[in-house]
Coordinates of C-alpha atoms and ligand atoms in Angstrom, one line a residue:
M1 CA 9.2 -19.1 -20.5
S2 CA 7.8 -21.9 -18.2
T3 CA 4.5 -21.2 -16.5
Q4 CA 4.4 -24.7 -15.0
V5 CA 5.2 -23.9 -11.4
K6 CA 2.3 -22.4 -9.6
F7 CA 3.9 -21.9 -6.2
K8 CA 6.7 -23.1 -3.9
V9 CA 6.5 -22.7 -0.2
A10 CA 8.0 -24.5 2.8
D11 CA 5.0 -26.4 4.1
L12 CA 1.4 -26.2 2.9
S13 CA 0.1 -27.7 6.1
L14 CA 0.9 -24.4 7.9
A15 CA -1.9 -22.7 5.9
E16 CA -4.5 -22.6 8.7
A17 CA -2.0 -20.9 11.1
G18 CA -1.2 -18.5 8.3
R19 CA -4.9 -17.7 7.7
R20 CA -5.4 -16.9 11.4
R21 CA -2.4 -14.6 11.3
I22 CA -3.7 -12.8 8.2
K23 CA -7.1 -12.4 9.8
W24 CA -5.4 -10.7 12.8
A25 CA -3.7 -8.3 10.5
E26 CA -6.9 -7.5 8.6
S27 CA -8.6 -6.6 11.8
R28 CA -5.9 -3.9 12.3
M29 CA -5.7 -2.6 8.8
P30 CA -8.9 -0.5 8.3
V31 CA -7.6 1.6 5.4
M32 CA -6.7 -1.5 3.4
M33 CA -10.0 -3.1 4.2
A34 CA -11.8 0.1 3.1
L35 CA -9.9 0.0 -0.2
R36 CA -10.9 -3.7 -0.6
R37 CA -14.5 -3.0 0.0
R38 CA -14.4 0.0 -2.4
Y39 CA -12.6 -1.7 -5.3
E40 CA -13.8 -5.4 -5.2
A41 CA -17.0 -4.4 -7.1
E42 CA -15.3 -2.2 -9.6
R43 CA -12.3 -4.5 -10.2
P44 CA -10.1 -1.7 -11.7
F45 CA -7.1 -4.0 -11.9
I46 CA -8.6 -6.3 -14.5
G47 CA -5.9 -6.9 -17.1
A48 CA -3.1 -6.1 -14.7
K49 CA -0.4 -8.7 -14.0
I50 CA 1.5 -7.7 -10.9
A51 CA 4.8 -9.3 -10.0
G52 CA 5.6 -8.5 -6.3
C53 CA 8.9 -8.9 -4.5
L54 CA 8.3 -7.9 -0.9
H55 CA 8.7 -9.5 2.6
V56 CA 6.1 -12.2 2.9
T57 CA 4.4 -11.2 6.2
K58 CA 0.7 -11.2 7.3
E59 CA 0.4 -7.5 6.3
T60 CA 1.8 -8.3 2.8
A61 CA -0.9 -11.0 2.5
V62 CA -3.5 -8.4 3.2
L63 CA -2.1 -6.3 0.3
V64 CA -2.0 -9.4 -2.0
R65 CA -5.6 -10.3 -1.2
T66 CA -6.7 -6.7 -1.8
L67 CA -5.0 -6.5 -5.2
V68 CA -6.6 -9.9 -6.2
A69 CA -10.0 -8.7 -4.9
A70 CA -9.6 -5.6 -7.1
G71 CA -9.1 -7.8 -10.2
A72 CA -5.3 -8.2 -10.5
E73 CA -3.4 -11.3 -11.4
V74 CA -0.5 -11.6 -8.9
R75 CA 2.7 -13.6 -8.6
W76 CA 4.9 -13.0 -5.5
S77 CA 8.3 -13.6 -4.0
G78 CA 9.9 -12.5 -0.8
C79 CA 12.6 -9.7 -0.9
N80 CA 14.8 -11.2 1.8
P81 CA 16.0 -14.7 2.4
L82 CA 15.1 -14.6 6.1
S83 CA 11.9 -12.5 6.3
T84 CA 9.3 -15.0 4.9
Q85 CA 6.6 -16.1 7.4
D86 CA 6.1 -19.7 6.2
D87 CA 2.6 -20.0 7.6
V88 CA 1.5 -16.9 5.7
A89 CA 3.2 -18.1 2.5
A90 CA 1.3 -21.4 2.9
A91 CA -2.0 -19.6 3.4
L92 CA -1.6 -17.6 0.3
A93 CA -0.5 -20.6 -1.8
A94 CA -3.6 -22.6 -0.5
E95 CA -5.9 -19.9 -1.6
G96 CA -4.5 -20.0 -5.1
T97 CA -1.8 -17.3 -5.1
S98 CA 1.3 -18.0 -7.1
I99 CA 3.9 -17.4 -4.4
F100 CA 7.5 -18.5 -4.3
A101 CA 8.9 -17.9 -0.8
W102 CA 10.2 -19.8 2.2
H103 CA 12.3 -18.8 5.2
G104 CA 16.0 -19.5 5.0
M105 CA 16.5 -19.8 1.2
N106 CA 19.9 -19.3 -0.3
T107 CA 20.9 -16.6 -2.9
D108 CA 20.3 -18.9 -5.9
E109 CA 16.9 -19.9 -4.6
F110 CA 16.1 -16.2 -4.0
Y111 CA 16.7 -15.3 -7.6
W112 CA 14.9 -18.5 -8.8
C113 CA 11.8 -17.3 -7.0
I114 CA 12.1 -13.8 -8.6
D115 CA 12.4 -15.5 -12.0
R116 CA 9.2 -17.5 -11.4
T117 CA 7.2 -14.3 -10.7
L118 CA 8.3 -13.1 -14.1
D119 CA 7.0 -16.2 -15.9
F120 CA 3.6 -14.7 -16.6
E121 CA 5.1 -11.6 -18.3
P122 CA 3.8 -9.0 -15.8
T123 CA 2.6 -5.5 -16.6
L124 CA 3.6 -4.1 -13.2
T125 CA 6.4 -4.7 -10.8
L126 CA 6.3 -4.0 -7.0
D127 CA 9.6 -4.0 -5.3
D128 CA 11.1 -3.6 -1.8
G129 CA 14.8 -3.1 -2.4
A130 CA 14.7 -3.2 -6.3
D131 CA 15.9 -6.8 -6.8
L132 CA 12.9 -7.6 -9.0
I133 CA 13.2 -4.5 -11.2
F134 CA 16.9 -5.0 -11.5
T135 CA 16.3 -8.6 -12.6
V136 CA 14.0 -7.3 -15.3
H137 CA 16.5 -4.8 -16.5
H138 CA 19.6 -7.0 -16.3
K139 CA 18.3 -10.4 -17.2
H140 CA 14.9 -10.0 -18.9
P141 CA 15.0 -6.6 -20.6
E142 CA 12.6 -8.0 -23.3
L143 CA 9.9 -7.9 -20.6
A144 CA 10.2 -4.1 -20.1
A145 CA 8.4 -3.4 -23.4
R146 CA 5.0 -4.5 -22.0
M147 CA 5.6 -3.1 -18.5
V148 CA 3.5 -0.1 -17.6
G149 CA 5.3 0.7 -14.4
G150 CA 6.8 -0.3 -11.1
T151 CA 6.7 0.7 -7.4
E152 CA 9.4 0.8 -4.8
E153 CA 8.8 0.4 -1.1
T154 CA 12.1 1.3 0.5
T155 CA 14.7 4.0 0.8
T156 CA 17.6 1.9 -0.5
G157 CA 15.6 0.8 -3.6
V158 CA 14.5 4.4 -4.4
H159 CA 18.1 5.7 -4.2
R160 CA 19.3 3.1 -6.7
L161 CA 16.4 3.6 -9.1
R162 CA 16.9 7.4 -9.0
A163 CA 20.6 6.8 -10.0
M164 CA 19.4 4.5 -12.9
A165 CA 16.9 7.1 -14.0
A166 CA 19.6 9.9 -13.9
D167 CA 21.7 7.7 -16.2
G168 CA 18.8 7.2 -18.6
K169 CA 18.8 3.5 -17.9
L170 CA 15.3 3.1 -16.4
L171 CA 13.1 1.2 -18.9
Y172 CA 9.7 2.1 -17.4
P173 CA 8.2 4.6 -14.9
V174 CA 8.5 3.9 -11.1
I175 CA 6.6 5.4 -8.2
A176 CA 8.6 5.9 -5.0
V177 CA 6.1 4.7 -2.5
N178 CA 8.7 5.1 0.2
D179 CA 8.8 8.9 -0.2
A180 CA 5.1 9.4 0.5
E181 CA 4.7 11.2 3.8
T182 CA 2.2 8.5 5.1
K183 CA 4.9 5.9 4.4
W184 CA 8.3 7.4 5.2
D185 CA 7.3 9.4 8.3
F186 CA 5.3 6.5 9.8
D187 CA 6.4 3.1 8.6
N188 CA 10.2 3.9 8.7
V189 CA 10.0 5.8 12.0
Y190 CA 7.5 4.1 14.2
G191 CA 7.3 0.7 12.4
T192 CA 11.1 0.2 12.3
G193 CA 11.5 1.8 15.7
Q194 CA 9.2 -0.6 17.5
S195 CA 9.8 -3.8 15.4
S196 CA 13.6 -3.5 15.6
L197 CA 13.5 -3.4 19.4
D198 CA 11.0 -6.3 19.2
G199 CA 13.6 -8.3 17.1
I200 CA 16.5 -7.5 19.5
L201 CA 14.4 -8.6 22.5
R202 CA 13.2 -11.8 20.9
A203 CA 16.7 -12.8 19.9
T204 CA 18.4 -11.8 23.2
S205 CA 15.9 -11.0 25.9
V206 CA 18.4 -8.5 27.3
L207 CA 17.4 -5.6 29.5
V208 CA 17.6 -2.5 27.4
A209 CA 17.4 -0.1 30.4
G210 CA 20.9 1.3 31.4
K211 CA 22.6 -0.1 28.3
N212 CA 24.7 2.0 25.9
F213 CA 22.6 1.6 22.7
V214 CA 24.4 2.6 19.6
V215 CA 22.3 3.6 16.5
A216 CA 24.2 4.1 13.2
G217 CA 22.3 6.5 11.0
F218 CA 19.8 9.0 12.3
G219 CA 17.5 9.1 9.3
H220 CA 13.9 8.0 9.4
C221 CA 14.6 4.4 10.7
G222 CA 17.4 5.3 13.0
R223 CA 15.4 8.1 14.6
G224 CA 12.6 5.7 15.4
V225 CA 14.9 3.1 16.8
A226 CA 16.8 5.6 19.0
M227 CA 13.4 7.0 20.3
R228 CA 12.1 3.6 21.3
A229 CA 15.4 2.5 22.8
A230 CA 15.5 5.7 24.9
G231 CA 11.9 4.9 25.9
L232 CA 13.1 1.6 27.3
G233 CA 15.7 3.5 29.4
A234 CA 18.8 3.0 27.2
N235 CA 21.6 5.6 27.0
T236 CA 21.4 6.2 23.2
I237 CA 24.4 7.0 21.1
V238 CA 24.1 8.0 17.5
T239 CA 26.8 7.9 14.8
E240 CA 26.2 9.8 11.6
V241 CA 27.9 11.2 8.4
K242 CA 25.4 14.0 7.8
P243 CA 25.9 17.1 9.9
T244 CA 22.2 18.1 10.1
A245 CA 21.2 14.6 11.1
A246 CA 23.9 14.5 13.8
L247 CA 22.8 17.8 15.1
R248 CA 19.2 16.7 15.2
A249 CA 20.2 13.6 17.2
R250 CA 22.1 15.7 19.7
L251 CA 19.2 18.1 20.2
E252 CA 16.9 15.0 20.6
G253 CA 19.1 14.1 23.6
D254 CA 21.2 11.4 22.1
Q255 CA 25.0 11.4 22.4
V256 CA 26.7 11.7 19.1
M257 CA 30.2 10.4 18.2
T258 CA 32.0 8.4 15.6
M259 CA 31.7 4.6 15.3
D260 CA 35.4 4.3 16.4
E261 CA 34.5 6.2 19.6
A262 CA 31.3 4.2 20.1
A263 CA 32.7 0.8 19.4
P264 CA 34.5 0.3 22.8
I265 CA 31.6 1.6 24.9
G266 CA 28.5 0.2 23.2
D267 CA 26.5 -2.7 24.6
I268 CA 24.0 -3.0 21.8
F269 CA 24.6 -1.8 18.2
I270 CA 22.2 -1.4 15.3
T271 CA 22.8 0.0 11.8
A272 CA 20.1 1.8 9.9
T273 CA 21.9 3.6 7.2
G274 CA 21.5 1.9 3.8
M275 CA 25.3 2.1 3.5
K276 CA 27.9 -0.7 3.5
D277 CA 30.7 -1.4 6.0
V278 CA 29.3 0.8 8.8
I279 CA 30.5 -1.6 11.4
R280 CA 33.7 -3.5 10.3
G281 CA 36.6 -5.5 11.6
R282 CA 38.3 -2.8 13.5
H283 CA 35.1 -1.8 15.3
F284 CA 34.3 -5.4 16.3
E285 CA 37.8 -5.7 17.6
Q286 CA 37.2 -2.8 20.0
M287 CA 33.9 -4.0 21.3
R288 CA 33.1 -5.0 24.9
D289 CA 32.9 -8.7 25.8
G290 CA 29.2 -9.6 25.2
A291 CA 28.3 -6.8 22.8
V292 CA 25.2 -7.4 20.7
V293 CA 25.2 -6.3 17.1
C294 CA 22.5 -6.1 14.5
N295 CA 21.2 -4.3 11.4
T296 CA 17.8 -3.0 10.3
G297 CA 18.9 -1.4 7.0
H298 CA 17.7 -3.1 3.8
Y299 CA 20.9 -5.0 3.0
D300 CA 23.1 -7.1 5.3
C301 CA 26.3 -5.4 4.0
E302 CA 26.0 -2.7 6.7
L303 CA 27.9 -5.1 9.0
N304 CA 31.1 -6.5 7.5
L305 CA 30.8 -10.0 8.8
D306 CA 33.6 -11.3 6.6
E307 CA 36.0 -9.1 8.6
L308 CA 34.4 -10.2 11.8
A309 CA 35.0 -13.9 10.8
E310 CA 38.7 -13.1 10.0
I311 CA 39.3 -11.8 13.5
S312 CA 37.3 -14.7 15.2
T313 CA 38.3 -18.2 16.2
G314 CA 34.8 -19.6 15.7
K315 CA 31.1 -19.0 15.9
R316 CA 28.1 -20.9 17.2
V317 CA 24.3 -20.4 17.4
V318 CA 23.3 -19.7 21.0
R319 CA 19.6 -18.8 20.5
P320 CA 17.4 -18.5 17.4
N321 CA 18.7 -15.6 15.4
N322 CA 21.7 -15.1 17.7
E323 CA 25.2 -16.2 16.8
E324 CA 28.1 -15.9 19.2
Y325 CA 31.5 -15.0 17.6
T326 CA 34.6 -15.7 19.7
L327 CA 37.2 -13.1 18.8
K328 CA 40.9 -13.8 18.9
N329 CA 41.2 -11.3 21.7
G330 CA 38.9 -13.6 23.8
H331 CA 35.8 -11.4 23.6
K332 CA 32.5 -12.6 22.5
V333 CA 30.3 -10.6 20.1
F334 CA 26.7 -11.7 19.4
V335 CA 25.4 -11.0 15.9
L336 CA 21.6 -11.2 15.4
A337 CA 19.8 -12.6 12.3
Q338 CA 23.1 -13.0 10.4
G339 CA 23.1 -9.2 9.9
R340 CA 19.8 -9.3 8.0
L341 CA 16.9 -6.9 8.9
V342 CA 16.5 -7.7 12.6
N343 CA 12.9 -6.6 12.7
L344 CA 11.8 -9.0 10.0
A345 CA 14.2 -11.9 10.5
A346 CA 13.9 -12.1 14.3
A347 CA 10.4 -10.6 14.8
E348 CA 7.4 -10.1 12.6
G349 CA 8.3 -6.8 10.8
H350 CA 6.3 -3.7 11.3
P351 CA 3.0 -3.8 13.1
S352 CA -0.1 -4.1 10.9
E353 CA -1.4 -0.6 11.9
V354 CA 1.5 1.1 10.3
M355 CA 1.7 -1.1 7.2
D356 CA -2.0 -0.2 6.7
M357 CA -0.9 3.2 5.4
S358 CA 2.3 2.0 3.5
F359 CA 0.3 -0.6 1.6
A360 CA -2.6 1.8 0.9
N361 CA 0.1 3.9 -0.8
Q362 CA 1.3 0.8 -2.7
F363 CA -2.3 -0.1 -3.8
L364 CA -3.0 3.5 -5.0
A365 CA 0.4 3.8 -6.7
L366 CA -0.1 0.6 -8.7
L367 CA -3.6 1.7 -9.7
K368 CA -2.2 5.0 -10.9
L369 CA 0.4 3.1 -13.0
H370 CA -2.1 0.6 -14.3
R371 CA -4.3 3.5 -15.5
E372 CA -1.7 6.1 -16.5
G373 CA 1.7 4.4 -16.7
Q374 CA 1.9 4.2 -20.5
G375 CA 2.0 8.0 -20.7
M376 CA 4.5 8.6 -17.8
E377 CA 8.1 9.4 -18.3
H378 CA 10.7 6.7 -17.5
L379 CA 11.6 8.4 -14.2
V380 CA 11.1 7.9 -10.5
H381 CA 7.8 9.7 -9.7
E382 CA 6.4 10.8 -6.3
L383 CA 2.8 10.2 -5.2
P384 CA 0.6 13.3 -5.0
P385 CA 0.6 14.9 -1.6
E386 CA -3.2 15.0 -1.5
Q387 CA -3.1 11.2 -1.3
D388 CA -1.2 11.4 2.0
Q389 CA -3.9 13.7 3.4
E390 CA -6.6 11.3 2.2
I391 CA -4.9 8.2 3.7
A392 CA -4.2 10.0 7.0
N393 CA -7.8 11.2 7.1
I394 CA -9.2 7.7 6.7
K395 CA -6.7 6.4 9.3
L396 CA -7.8 9.2 11.8
E397 CA -11.4 8.4 11.2
T398 CA -10.9 4.7 11.9
M399 CA -9.1 5.8 15.1
G400 CA -12.1 7.9 16.1
I401 CA -10.1 11.1 16.0
R402 CA -11.6 14.3 14.6
I403 CA -9.6 17.4 13.7
D404 CA -10.4 21.0 13.0
E405 CA -11.0 22.4 9.6
L406 CA -9.8 25.9 8.4
T407 CA -12.7 28.4 8.1
P408 CA -13.2 30.2 4.8
E409 CA -11.7 33.3 6.6
Q410 CA -8.6 31.3 7.7
L411 CA -8.2 29.9 4.2
A412 CA -8.3 33.5 2.8
Y413 CA -5.8 34.6 5.5
A414 CA -3.3 31.9 4.5
T415 CA -2.8 33.5 1.1
D416 CA -3.4 37.2 2.0
Y417 CA -0.1 39.0 1.3
S418 CA -1.6 42.4 2.2
A419 CA -1.9 41.5 5.9
G420 CA 0.8 42.6 8.3
T421 CA 1.4 43.1 12.0
Ligands
NAD501 N1 13.9 -2.6 8.8 C1 12.9 -2.2 8.0 O1 11.8 -2.7 8.1 C2 13.1 -1.0 7.2 C3 12.1 -0.1 6.9 C4 12.3 1.0 6.1 C5 13.5 1.2 5.6 N2 14.5 0.3 5.8 C6 15.9 0.5 5.3 O2 16.7 1.2 6.3 C7 17.7 2.0 5.7 C8 17.6 3.4 6.2 O3 16.4 4.0 5.7 P1 15.9 5.5 6.1 O4 14.5 5.6 5.6 O5 16.1 5.7 7.6 O6 17.0 6.3 5.3 P2 17.4 7.8 5.5 O7 18.0 8.3 4.3 O8 16.2 8.6 6.1 O9 18.5 7.7 6.7 C9 19.7 7.1 6.5 C10 20.7 7.9 7.4 O10 22.0 7.1 7.5 C11 23.0 8.1 7.5 N3 24.3 7.4 7.1 C12 24.7 7.0 5.8 N4 25.9 6.4 5.9 C13 26.2 6.4 7.2 C14 27.4 5.9 7.9 N5 28.4 5.3 7.3 N6 27.4 6.0 9.3 C15 26.4 6.6 9.9 N7 25.3 7.1 9.3 C16 25.2 7.0 8.0 C17 22.6 9.1 6.5 O11 23.3 10.4 6.7 C18 21.1 9.3 6.9 O12 20.9 10.3 7.8 C19 17.5 1.8 4.2 O13 18.4 0.7 3.8 C20 16.1 1.4 4.1 O14 15.8 0.8 2.9 C21 14.4 -0.7 6.6

């Protein structure tokens, strides 16, 4: 394999702007900085070659720098064609990271970048959406033999890897970073909640108050988005396929209905399901003139834009990340960020404070695999729950928050099965 290409980014002259942005993130990621201070002397990742495929944002740069400081060799690509922050990619390239990422790449270029991260025959893979690990399995299975493990950052990737493991097809162990409490219950909820609204506002600058705001999927991400839209004064409407999730949404105060019922009354639509074809031609056809539609799930297939194109007479870009489709019925529908994750394509992704915990989980999961991966079964593993408490504790400390501790008597009471009324 060729190891000639060291990096490929849009414009190296953006490096200084990228450095400033990364510095800003570092000032808001105290857990990551504590890990960096702790492990830069010990360098436990010596010998580890980490191929990463995850959105190239300022927070990701903090993770990359921390892995490198802890002794790892790293090669990186973005995990979505529209989510790379070009200045951050330039800053990483300028400081010697092998990074292959630029904003607006096409699908062939996307996989070319992934291939380049495999050129150095990695020992660990880090994924957000499983494209890298799938490339290893489908295109370069010979690399799996020396791989000690992989991590997966997001819900959609974890689902697919679990399916592979169930079929006995997984060639090395994977840790589901997504499923850690300090990831899933914070990043997906508060991170996606705030940053998706940020993306919608940057792409449209519409008033959210008073709008019918339709959220498809009331899982971790959808719950966060609905909560923040309600906070801005929207009338939130949730569509679901899971009865308990639908019930939870109703009791949280959202209206619940089918997408067919929501389509003609919604002003703003966002999908957060991890499922394809959630909004399709027949829904677009029913929408009000001026409706805004976007997705914050991992893949763009949640919106069926091919069917939208079929019922449209044309489209044009009206603002950055905002395309106006004119339907044959005369209505206009505005699609944000080409149906890609609106929070990353139209805004900056999750705030640094929340990625601090997600990436602390990534760092510790990779360290566990580097040390113990050889002996682990080729399954999707979870992180130990004690790690969540440790990460949350550091986070609380850095926020200046103290909490109570159970007394010895209370600890004994918790397991005392002789006590009654
Ligand atoms: N934008 C981001 O930065 C970001 C961050 C984290 C996760 N994600 C992605 O967002 C998606 C959702 O993640 P999550 O953690 O909320 O998953 P989740 O499993 O907690 O929730 C998904 C919900 O969608 C519902 N659903 C499935 N199909 C549906 C349909 N056709 N109509 C309506 N509801 C449907 C499910 O019942 C479930 O309640 C995934 O693709 C995940 O990878 C994106």
